[in-house]
Coordinates of C-alpha atoms and ligand atoms in Angstrom, one line a residue:
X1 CA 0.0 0.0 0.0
X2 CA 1.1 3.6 -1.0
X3 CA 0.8 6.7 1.7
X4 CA -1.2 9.2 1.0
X5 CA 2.3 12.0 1.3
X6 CA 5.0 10.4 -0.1
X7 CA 8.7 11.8 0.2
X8 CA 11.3 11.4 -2.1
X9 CA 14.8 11.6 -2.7
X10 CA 16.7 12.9 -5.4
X11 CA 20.4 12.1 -6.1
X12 CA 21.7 14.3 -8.6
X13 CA 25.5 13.4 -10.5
X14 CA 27.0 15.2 -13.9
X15 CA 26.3 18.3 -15.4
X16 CA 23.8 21.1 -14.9
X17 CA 21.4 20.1 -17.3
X18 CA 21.0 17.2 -14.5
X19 CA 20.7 19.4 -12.0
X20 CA 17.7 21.9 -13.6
X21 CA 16.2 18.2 -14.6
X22 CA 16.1 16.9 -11.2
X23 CA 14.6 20.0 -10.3
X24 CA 11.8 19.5 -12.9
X25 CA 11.4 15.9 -11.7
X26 CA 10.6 17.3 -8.4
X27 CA 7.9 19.6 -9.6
X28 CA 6.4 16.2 -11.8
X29 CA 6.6 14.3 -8.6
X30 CA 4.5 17.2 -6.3
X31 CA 1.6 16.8 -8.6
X32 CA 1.5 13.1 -7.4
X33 CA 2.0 14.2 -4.2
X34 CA 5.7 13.8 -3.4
X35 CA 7.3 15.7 -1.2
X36 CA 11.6 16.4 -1.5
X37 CA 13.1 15.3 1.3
X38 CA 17.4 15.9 1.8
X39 CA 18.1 12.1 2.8
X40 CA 17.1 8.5 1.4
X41 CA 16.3 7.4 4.7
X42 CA 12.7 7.2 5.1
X43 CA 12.2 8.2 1.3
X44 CA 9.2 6.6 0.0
X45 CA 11.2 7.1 -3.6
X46 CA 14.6 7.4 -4.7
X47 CA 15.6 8.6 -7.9
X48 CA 19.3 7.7 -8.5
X49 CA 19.6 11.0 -11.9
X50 CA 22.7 9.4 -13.2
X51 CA 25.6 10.7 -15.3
X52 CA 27.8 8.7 -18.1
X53 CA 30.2 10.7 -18.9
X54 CA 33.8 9.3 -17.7
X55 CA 35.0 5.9 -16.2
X56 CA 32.7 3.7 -15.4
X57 CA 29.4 5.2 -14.8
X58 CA 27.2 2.0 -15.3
X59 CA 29.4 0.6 -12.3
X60 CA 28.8 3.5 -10.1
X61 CA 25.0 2.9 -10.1
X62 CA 25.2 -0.2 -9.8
X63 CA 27.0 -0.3 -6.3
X64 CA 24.8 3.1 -5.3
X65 CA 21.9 1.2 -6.1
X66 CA 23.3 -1.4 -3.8
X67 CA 24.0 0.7 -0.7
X68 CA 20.5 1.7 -0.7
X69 CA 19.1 -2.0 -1.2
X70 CA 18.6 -2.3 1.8
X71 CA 16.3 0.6 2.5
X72 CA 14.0 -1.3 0.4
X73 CA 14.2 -4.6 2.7
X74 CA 13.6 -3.0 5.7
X75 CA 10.6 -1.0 4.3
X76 CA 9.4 -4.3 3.1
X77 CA 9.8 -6.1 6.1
X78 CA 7.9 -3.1 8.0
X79 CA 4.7 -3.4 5.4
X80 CA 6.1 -0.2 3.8
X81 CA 7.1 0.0 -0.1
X82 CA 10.1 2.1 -1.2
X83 CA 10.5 2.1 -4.9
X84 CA 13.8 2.7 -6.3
X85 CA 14.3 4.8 -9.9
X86 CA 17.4 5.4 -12.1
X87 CA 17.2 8.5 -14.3
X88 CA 19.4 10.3 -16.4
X89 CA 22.0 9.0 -19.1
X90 CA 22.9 6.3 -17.4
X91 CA 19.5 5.2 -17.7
X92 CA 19.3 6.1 -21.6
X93 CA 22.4 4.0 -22.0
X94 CA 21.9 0.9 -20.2
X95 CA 17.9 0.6 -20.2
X96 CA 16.7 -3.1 -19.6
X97 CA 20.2 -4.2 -18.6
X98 CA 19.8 -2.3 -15.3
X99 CA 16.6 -3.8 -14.4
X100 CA 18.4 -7.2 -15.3
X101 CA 21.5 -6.3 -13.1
X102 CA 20.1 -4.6 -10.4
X103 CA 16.7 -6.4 -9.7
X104 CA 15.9 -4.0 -7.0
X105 CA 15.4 -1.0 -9.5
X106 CA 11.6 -0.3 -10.4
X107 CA 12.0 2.3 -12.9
X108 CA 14.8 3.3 -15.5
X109 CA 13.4 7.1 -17.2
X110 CA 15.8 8.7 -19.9
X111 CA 16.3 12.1 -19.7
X112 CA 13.2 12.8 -22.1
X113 CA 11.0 10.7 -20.4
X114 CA 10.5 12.8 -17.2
X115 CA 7.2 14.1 -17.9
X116 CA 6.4 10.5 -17.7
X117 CA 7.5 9.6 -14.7
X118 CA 4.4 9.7 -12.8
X119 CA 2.6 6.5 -15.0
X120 CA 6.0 4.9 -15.4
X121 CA 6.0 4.5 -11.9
X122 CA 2.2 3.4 -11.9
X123 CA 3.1 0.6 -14.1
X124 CA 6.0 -0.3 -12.4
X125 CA 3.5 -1.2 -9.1
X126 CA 0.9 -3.2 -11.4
X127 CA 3.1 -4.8 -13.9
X128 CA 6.5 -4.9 -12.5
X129 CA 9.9 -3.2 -13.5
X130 CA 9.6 -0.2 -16.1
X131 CA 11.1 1.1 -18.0
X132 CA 11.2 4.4 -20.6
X133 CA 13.5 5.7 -22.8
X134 CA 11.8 7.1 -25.7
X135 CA 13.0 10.2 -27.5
X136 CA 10.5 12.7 -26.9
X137 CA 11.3 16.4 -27.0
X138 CA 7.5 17.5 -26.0
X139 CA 8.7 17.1 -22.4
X140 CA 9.7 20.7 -21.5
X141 CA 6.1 21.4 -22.5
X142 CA 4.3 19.3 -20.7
X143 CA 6.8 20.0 -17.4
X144 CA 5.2 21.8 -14.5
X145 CA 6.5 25.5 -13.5
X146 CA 9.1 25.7 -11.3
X147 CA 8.0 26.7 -7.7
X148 CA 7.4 29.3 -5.9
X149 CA 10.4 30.5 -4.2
X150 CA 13.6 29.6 -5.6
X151 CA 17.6 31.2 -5.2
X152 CA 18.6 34.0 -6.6
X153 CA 20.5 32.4 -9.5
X154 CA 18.7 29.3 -11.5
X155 CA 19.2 27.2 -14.3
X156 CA 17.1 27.1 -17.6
X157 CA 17.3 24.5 -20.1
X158 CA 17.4 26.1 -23.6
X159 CA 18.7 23.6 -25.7
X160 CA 19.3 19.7 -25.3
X161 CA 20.7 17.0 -27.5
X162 CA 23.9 17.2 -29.8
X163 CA 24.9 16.2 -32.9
X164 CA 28.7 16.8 -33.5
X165 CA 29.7 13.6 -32.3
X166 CA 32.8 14.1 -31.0
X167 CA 35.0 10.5 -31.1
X168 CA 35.4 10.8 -27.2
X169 CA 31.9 11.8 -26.3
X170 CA 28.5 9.6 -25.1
X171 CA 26.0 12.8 -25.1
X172 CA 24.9 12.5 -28.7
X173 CA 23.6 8.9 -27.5
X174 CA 22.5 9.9 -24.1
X175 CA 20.9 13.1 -24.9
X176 CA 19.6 12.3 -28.8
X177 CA 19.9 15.2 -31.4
X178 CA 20.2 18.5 -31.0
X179 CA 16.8 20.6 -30.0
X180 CA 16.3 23.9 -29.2
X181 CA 13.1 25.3 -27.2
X182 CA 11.1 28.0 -28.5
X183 CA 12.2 31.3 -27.7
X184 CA 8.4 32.2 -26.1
X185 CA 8.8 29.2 -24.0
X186 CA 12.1 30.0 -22.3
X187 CA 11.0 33.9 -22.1
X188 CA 7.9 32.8 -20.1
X189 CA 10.1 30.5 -18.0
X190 CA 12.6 33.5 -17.4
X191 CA 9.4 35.4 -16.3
X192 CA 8.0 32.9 -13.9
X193 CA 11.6 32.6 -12.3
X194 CA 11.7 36.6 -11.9
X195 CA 8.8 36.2 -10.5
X196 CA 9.9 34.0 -7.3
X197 CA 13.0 36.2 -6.6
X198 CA 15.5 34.9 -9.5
X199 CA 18.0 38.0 -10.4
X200 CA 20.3 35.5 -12.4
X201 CA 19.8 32.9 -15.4
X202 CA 21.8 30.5 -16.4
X203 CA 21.2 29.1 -20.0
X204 CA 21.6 25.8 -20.3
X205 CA 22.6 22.9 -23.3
X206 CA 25.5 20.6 -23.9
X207 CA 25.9 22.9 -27.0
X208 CA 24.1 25.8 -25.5
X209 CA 25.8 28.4 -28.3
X210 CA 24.4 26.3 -31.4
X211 CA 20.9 27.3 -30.1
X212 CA 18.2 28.3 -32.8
X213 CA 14.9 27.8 -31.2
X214 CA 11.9 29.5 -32.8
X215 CA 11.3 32.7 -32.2
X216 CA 7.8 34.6 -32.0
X217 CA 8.7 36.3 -35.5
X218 CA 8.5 32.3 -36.8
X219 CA 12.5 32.9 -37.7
X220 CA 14.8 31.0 -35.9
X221 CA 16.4 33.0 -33.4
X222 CA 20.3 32.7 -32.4
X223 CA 21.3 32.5 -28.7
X224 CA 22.9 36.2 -28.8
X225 CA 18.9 37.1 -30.0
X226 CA 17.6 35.3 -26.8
X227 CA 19.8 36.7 -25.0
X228 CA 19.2 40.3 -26.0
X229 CA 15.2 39.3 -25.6
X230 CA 16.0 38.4 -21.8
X231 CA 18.1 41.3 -21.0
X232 CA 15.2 43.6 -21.9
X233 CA 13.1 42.0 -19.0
X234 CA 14.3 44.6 -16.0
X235 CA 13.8 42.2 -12.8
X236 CA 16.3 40.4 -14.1
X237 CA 20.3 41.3 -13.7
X238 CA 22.6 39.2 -14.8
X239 CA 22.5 36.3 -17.8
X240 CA 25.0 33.6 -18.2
X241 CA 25.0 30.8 -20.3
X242 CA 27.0 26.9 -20.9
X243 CA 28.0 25.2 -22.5
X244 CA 29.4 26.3 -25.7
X245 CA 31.3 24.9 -28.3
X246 CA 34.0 27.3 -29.7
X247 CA 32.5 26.2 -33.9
X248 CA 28.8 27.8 -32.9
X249 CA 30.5 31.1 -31.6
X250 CA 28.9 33.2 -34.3
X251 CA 29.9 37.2 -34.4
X252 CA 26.5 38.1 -33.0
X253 CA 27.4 36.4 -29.9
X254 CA 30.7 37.8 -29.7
X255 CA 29.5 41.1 -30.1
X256 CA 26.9 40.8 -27.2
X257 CA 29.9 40.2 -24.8
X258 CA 31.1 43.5 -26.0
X259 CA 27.1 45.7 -25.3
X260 CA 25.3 43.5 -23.2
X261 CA 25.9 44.9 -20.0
X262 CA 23.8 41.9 -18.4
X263 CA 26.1 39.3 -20.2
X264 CA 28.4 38.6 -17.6
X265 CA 32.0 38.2 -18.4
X266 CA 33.1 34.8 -18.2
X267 CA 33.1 32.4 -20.8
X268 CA 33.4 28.5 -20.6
X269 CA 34.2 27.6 -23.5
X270 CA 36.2 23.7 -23.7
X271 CA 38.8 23.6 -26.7
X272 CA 40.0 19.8 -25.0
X273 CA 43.3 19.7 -26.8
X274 CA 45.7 22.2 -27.8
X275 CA 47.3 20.1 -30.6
X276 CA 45.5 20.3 -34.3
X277 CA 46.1 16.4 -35.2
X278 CA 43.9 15.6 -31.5
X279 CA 41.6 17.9 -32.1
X280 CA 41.1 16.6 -36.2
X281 CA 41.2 12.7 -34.0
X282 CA 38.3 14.4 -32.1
X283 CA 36.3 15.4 -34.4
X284 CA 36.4 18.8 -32.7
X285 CA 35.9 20.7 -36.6
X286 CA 38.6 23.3 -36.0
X287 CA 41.9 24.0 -34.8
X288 CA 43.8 26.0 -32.5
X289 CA 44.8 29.0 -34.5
X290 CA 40.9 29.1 -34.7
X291 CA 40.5 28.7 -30.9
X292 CA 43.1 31.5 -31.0
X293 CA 41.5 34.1 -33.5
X294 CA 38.0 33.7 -31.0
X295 CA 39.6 34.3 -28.2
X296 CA 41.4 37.3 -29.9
X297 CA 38.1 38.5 -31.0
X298 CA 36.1 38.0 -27.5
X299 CA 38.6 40.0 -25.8
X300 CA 38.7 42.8 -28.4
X301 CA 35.1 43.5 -27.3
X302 CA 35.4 42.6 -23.6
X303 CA 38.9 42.9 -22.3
X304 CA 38.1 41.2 -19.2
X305 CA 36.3 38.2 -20.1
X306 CA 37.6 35.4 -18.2
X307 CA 37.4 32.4 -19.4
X308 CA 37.3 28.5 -18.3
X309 CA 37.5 25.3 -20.4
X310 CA 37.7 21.8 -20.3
X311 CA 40.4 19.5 -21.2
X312 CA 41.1 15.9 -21.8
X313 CA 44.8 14.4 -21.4
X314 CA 45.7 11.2 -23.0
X315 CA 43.2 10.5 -25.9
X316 CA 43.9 8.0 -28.2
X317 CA 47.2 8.6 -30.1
X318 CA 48.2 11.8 -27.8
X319 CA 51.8 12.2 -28.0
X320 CA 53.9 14.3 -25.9
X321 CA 54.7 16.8 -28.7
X322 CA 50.5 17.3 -28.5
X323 CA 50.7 17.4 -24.9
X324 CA 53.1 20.0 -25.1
X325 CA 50.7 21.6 -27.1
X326 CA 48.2 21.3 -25.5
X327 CA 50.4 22.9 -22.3
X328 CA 51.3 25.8 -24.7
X329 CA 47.5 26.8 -25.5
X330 CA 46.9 27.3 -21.9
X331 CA 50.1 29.4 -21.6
X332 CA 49.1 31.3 -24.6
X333 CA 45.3 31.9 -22.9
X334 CA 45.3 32.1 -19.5
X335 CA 42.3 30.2 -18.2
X336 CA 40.3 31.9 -14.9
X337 CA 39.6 28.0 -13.6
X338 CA 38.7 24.6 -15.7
X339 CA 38.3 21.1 -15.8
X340 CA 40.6 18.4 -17.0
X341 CA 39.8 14.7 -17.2
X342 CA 41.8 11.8 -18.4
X343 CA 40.2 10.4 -21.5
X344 CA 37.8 7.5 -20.8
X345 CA 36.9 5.4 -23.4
X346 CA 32.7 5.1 -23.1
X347 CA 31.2 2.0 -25.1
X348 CA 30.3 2.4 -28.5
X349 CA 31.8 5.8 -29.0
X350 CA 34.8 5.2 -31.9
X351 CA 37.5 6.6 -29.6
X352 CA 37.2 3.7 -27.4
X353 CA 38.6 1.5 -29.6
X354 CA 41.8 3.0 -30.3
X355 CA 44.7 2.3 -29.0
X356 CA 45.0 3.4 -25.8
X357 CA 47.5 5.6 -24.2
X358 CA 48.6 4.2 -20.7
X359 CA 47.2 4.7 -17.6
X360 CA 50.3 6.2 -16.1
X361 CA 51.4 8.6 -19.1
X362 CA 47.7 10.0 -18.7
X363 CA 48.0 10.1 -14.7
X364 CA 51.5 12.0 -15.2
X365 CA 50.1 14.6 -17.7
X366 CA 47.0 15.6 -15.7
X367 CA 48.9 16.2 -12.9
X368 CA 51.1 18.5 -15.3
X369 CA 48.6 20.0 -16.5
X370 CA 46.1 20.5 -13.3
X371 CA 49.2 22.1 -11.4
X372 CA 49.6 24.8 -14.7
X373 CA 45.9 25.6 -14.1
X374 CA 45.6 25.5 -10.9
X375 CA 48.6 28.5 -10.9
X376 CA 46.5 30.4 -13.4
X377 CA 43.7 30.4 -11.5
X378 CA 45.3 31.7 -8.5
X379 CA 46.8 34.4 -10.5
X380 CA 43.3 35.5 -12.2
X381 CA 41.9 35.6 -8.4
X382 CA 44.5 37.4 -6.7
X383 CA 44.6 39.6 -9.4
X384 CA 40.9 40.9 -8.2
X385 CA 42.0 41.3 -5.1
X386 CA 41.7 45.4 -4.4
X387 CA 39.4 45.7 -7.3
X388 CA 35.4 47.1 -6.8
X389 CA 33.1 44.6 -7.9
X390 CA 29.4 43.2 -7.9
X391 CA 28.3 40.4 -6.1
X392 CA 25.3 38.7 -6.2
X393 CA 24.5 37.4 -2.8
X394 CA 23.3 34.0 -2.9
X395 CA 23.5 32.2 0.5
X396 CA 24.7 32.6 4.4
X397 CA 28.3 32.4 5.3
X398 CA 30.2 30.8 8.1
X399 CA 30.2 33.7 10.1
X400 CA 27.1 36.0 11.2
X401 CA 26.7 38.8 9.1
X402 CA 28.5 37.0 6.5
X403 CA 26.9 36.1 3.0
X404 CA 28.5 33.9 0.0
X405 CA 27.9 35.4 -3.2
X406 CA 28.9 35.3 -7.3
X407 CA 31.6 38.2 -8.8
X408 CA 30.6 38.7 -12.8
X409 CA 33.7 36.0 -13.3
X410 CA 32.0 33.8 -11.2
X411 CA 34.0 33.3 -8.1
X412 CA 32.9 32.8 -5.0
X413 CA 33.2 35.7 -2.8
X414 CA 32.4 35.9 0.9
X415 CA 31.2 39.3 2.2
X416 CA 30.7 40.8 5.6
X417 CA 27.5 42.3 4.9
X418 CA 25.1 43.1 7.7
X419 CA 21.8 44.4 6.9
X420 CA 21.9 43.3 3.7
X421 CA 19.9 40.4 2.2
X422 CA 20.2 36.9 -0.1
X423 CA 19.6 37.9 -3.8
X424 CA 20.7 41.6 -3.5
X425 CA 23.6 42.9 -6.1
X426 CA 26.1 44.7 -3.8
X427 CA 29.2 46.5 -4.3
X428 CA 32.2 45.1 -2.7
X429 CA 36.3 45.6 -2.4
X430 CA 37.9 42.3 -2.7
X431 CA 40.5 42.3 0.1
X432 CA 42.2 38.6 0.2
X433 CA 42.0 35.4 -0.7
X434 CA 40.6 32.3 0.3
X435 CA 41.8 29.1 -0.9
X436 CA 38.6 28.6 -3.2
X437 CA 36.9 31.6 -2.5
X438 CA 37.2 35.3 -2.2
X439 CA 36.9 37.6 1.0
X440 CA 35.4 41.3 0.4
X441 CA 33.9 44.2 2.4
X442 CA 31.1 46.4 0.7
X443 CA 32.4 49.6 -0.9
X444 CA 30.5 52.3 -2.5
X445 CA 28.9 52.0 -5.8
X446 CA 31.0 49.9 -8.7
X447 CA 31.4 49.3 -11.7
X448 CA 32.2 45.3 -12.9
X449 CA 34.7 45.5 -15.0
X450 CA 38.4 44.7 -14.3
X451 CA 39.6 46.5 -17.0
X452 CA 39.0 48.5 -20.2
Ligands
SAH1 N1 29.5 20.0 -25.1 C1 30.6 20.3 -24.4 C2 31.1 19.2 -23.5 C3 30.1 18.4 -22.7 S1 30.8 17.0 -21.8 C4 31.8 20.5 -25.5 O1 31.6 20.2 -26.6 O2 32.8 21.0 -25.1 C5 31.7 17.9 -20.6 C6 33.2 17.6 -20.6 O3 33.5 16.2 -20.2 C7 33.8 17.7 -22.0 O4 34.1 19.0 -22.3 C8 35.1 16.9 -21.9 O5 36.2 17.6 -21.4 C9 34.7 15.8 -20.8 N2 34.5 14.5 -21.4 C10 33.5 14.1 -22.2 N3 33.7 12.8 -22.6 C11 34.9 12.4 -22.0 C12 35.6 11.2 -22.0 N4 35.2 10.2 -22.7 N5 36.7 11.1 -21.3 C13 37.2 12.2 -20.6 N6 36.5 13.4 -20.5 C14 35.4 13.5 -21.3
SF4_2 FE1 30.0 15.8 -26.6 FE2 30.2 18.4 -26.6 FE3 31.2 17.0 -28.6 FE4 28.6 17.2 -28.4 S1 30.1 18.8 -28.8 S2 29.7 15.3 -28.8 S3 28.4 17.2 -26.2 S4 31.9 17.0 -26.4
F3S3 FE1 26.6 13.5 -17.7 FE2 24.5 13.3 -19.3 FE3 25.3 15.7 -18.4 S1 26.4 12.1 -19.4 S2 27.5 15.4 -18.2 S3 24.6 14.0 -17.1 S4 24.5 15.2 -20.4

């Protein structure tokens, strides 16, 4: 027998996009009554929203799903029914097979499926295991509005899906093919997220820059159009977007870095190899004299963009003369933070079976490469320090009077600021530095840039 208020628990791993989906599987899960609760004791449900990027993904569930097996028992054993789901790309990748693995799974929902969720669970209790993993790109429309009070800086899905098919990466087959939301549909969603104290959006998509949803006008409208349309609404202060993919930087996009003031300057924008023959191996579709002109170009219209990437060491064939390479672009840069992985071959993707660089050569040149950006990133933070900037406070610090908040280039920044409240935009003078963070004291009215 069901409850009449269920609780349920949501475990979120990977990107963002998993992150503003969970959210969305919370809001399908109210209508049915679910409550979120913070821990999978005593969870009615718990939805496992799993990521397949690196290593081994499919293992990771499989032993989560384990440690939580026995939540199910003892509900059992007390007349009480705890149902177990797995969501996200693991799910889209491994369908049946986890139901076959891991027997005490009751759902497996792709990542288009969500709207779903609420009759794939009903069948799960009449007819057994379910699962779902249709393609189906009606499922922002038929997803609930977000709710009513949320933090001052949110996600929202613009685009999903990708179709480069890059030899390294499972998203293509995770996610499907590239989609973009109508423009209307993400304004309104801006609006409704205004409306519950929002003051900063993040556009999201795994190829968030090739956007081209429609637009009221019928056209198809670029992200730098979208992104002009959301500036215009005033509640709302600062836009963002990620991820982008340096071939879909068109010159309209550029030039809103330069003139939209609510475009906030920081770019991530992942060039993963700083050697031409990788990159061509990758099926990346440009090399890094192009990389080079963007950045050239970005920077002409906003000097202080800062910029983040993501890298991966030791793909198949990497040699040290394209490590060294790769080493070089970052010099040539100069990253504000990123991430670097070593290359992990996913099933079925055309990388994986090449042959392989070893474990240790790939171990050595992360660490070579980490410990180069890890030194840029302390040299882009301490040189803010002394500079007037905005921060967007976003949640209590440590220490009373204290609130954590976002610069424009998206560090953290602690702030002793009595009086003042979560989701306000307050000047500050960074003073020091913290070893991930920054430490600041309000100052007078500022301006955001660091230089021009
Ligand atoms: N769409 C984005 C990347 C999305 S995946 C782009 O094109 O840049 C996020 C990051 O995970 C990638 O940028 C890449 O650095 C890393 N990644 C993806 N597949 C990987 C793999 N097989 N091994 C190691 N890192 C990987
Ligand atoms: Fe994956 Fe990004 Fe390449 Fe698409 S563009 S295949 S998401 S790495
Ligand atoms: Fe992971 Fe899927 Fe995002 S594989 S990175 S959760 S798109």
């Amino acid at each position: 027998m069901i409850p009449a208020t269920r609780k349920v628990f949501i475990k979120t791993y990977g990107c963002q996009m998993n992150v503003y989906d969970s959210a969305r599987m919370a809001d399908v899960l109210a209508r049915e009554g679910y409550e979120t609760v913070e821990a999978p004791e005593g969870a009615d449900l718990i939805v496992l929203n799993t990521c397949h990027i690196r290593e081994k993904a499919a293992e990771k569930v499989y032993s989560e799903v384990g440690r939580i097996r026995h939540l199910k028992e003892e509900a059992k054993r007390e007349g009480r029914r705890v149902e177990i789901a797995v969501a996200g790309c693991v799910a889209q990748a491994e369908g049946e097979e986890i139901i076959r693995r891991a027997p005490a799974v009751d759902v497996v929902v792709g990542p288009q499926s969500y709207h779903r969720l609420g009759e794939t669970l009903a069948r799960a209790r009449s007819g057994g295991a379910a699962v779902e993993t249709e393609f189906d790109e009606r499922k922002f429309d038929l997803l609930p509005a977000p709710p009513k009070k949320a933090a001052p800086s949110a996600f929202l899905t613009v685009q999903e899906g990708c179709d480069k098919f890059c030899t390294f990466c499972v998203v293509p087959y995770t996610r499907g093919g590239e989609f973009s939301r109508p423009a209307e549909r993400i304004v309104a969603e801006a609006k409704r997220l205004l409306a519950s104290g929002v003051r900063e959006i993040m556009l999201l998509g795994q190829n968030v820059n090739a956007y081209h949803g429609e637009g009221p006008d019928g056209r198809d409208w670029s992200l730098a159009r979208l992104v002009r349309e959301l500036a215009e609404l005033p509640e709302l202060a600062r836009i963002r977007y990620t991820t982008s993919h340096p071939r879909d930087m068109s010159d309209d996009l550029v030039a809103a870095h330069g003139d939209c003031e609510k475009l906030m300057p920081y770019l991530h924008l992942p060039v993963q190899s700083g050697s031409d023959r990788v990159l061509a191996a990758m099926n990346r579709r440009h090399g890094r004299e192009e990389y080079f002109r963007l950045i050239d170009r970005l920077r002409q219209v906003r000097p202080d963009l800062a910029l983040s990437g993501d890298f991966i060491v030791g793909f198949p064939g990497e040699s040290e003369a394209d490590f060294a390479d790769t080493m070089d672009l970052v010099e040539r840069v100069g990253y504000a933070s990123a991430y670097s992985f070593k290359y992990s071959p996913r099933p079925g993707t055309p990388a994986a079976s090449r042959e392989q660089v070893p474990e240790e050569v790939k171990a050595e040149r992360l660490a070579r490469l980490q410990a180069l950006l890890s030194k840029q990133q302390k040299r882009f933070n301490a040189a803010t320090v002394g500079l007037r900037m905005e921060v967007l406070l976003e949640r209590p610090g440590r220490r009373p009077g204290q609130l954590v908040g976002r610069s424009p280039f998206l560090q953290a920044v602690n702030v002793d600021a009595p009086g003042r409240s979560i989701g306000e935009i307050v000047p500050v003078v960074v003073e020091s530095l913290g070893s991930n963070s920054l430490f600041a004291a309000l100052a007078g009215d500022a301006p955001a840039r660091l230089s021009a």
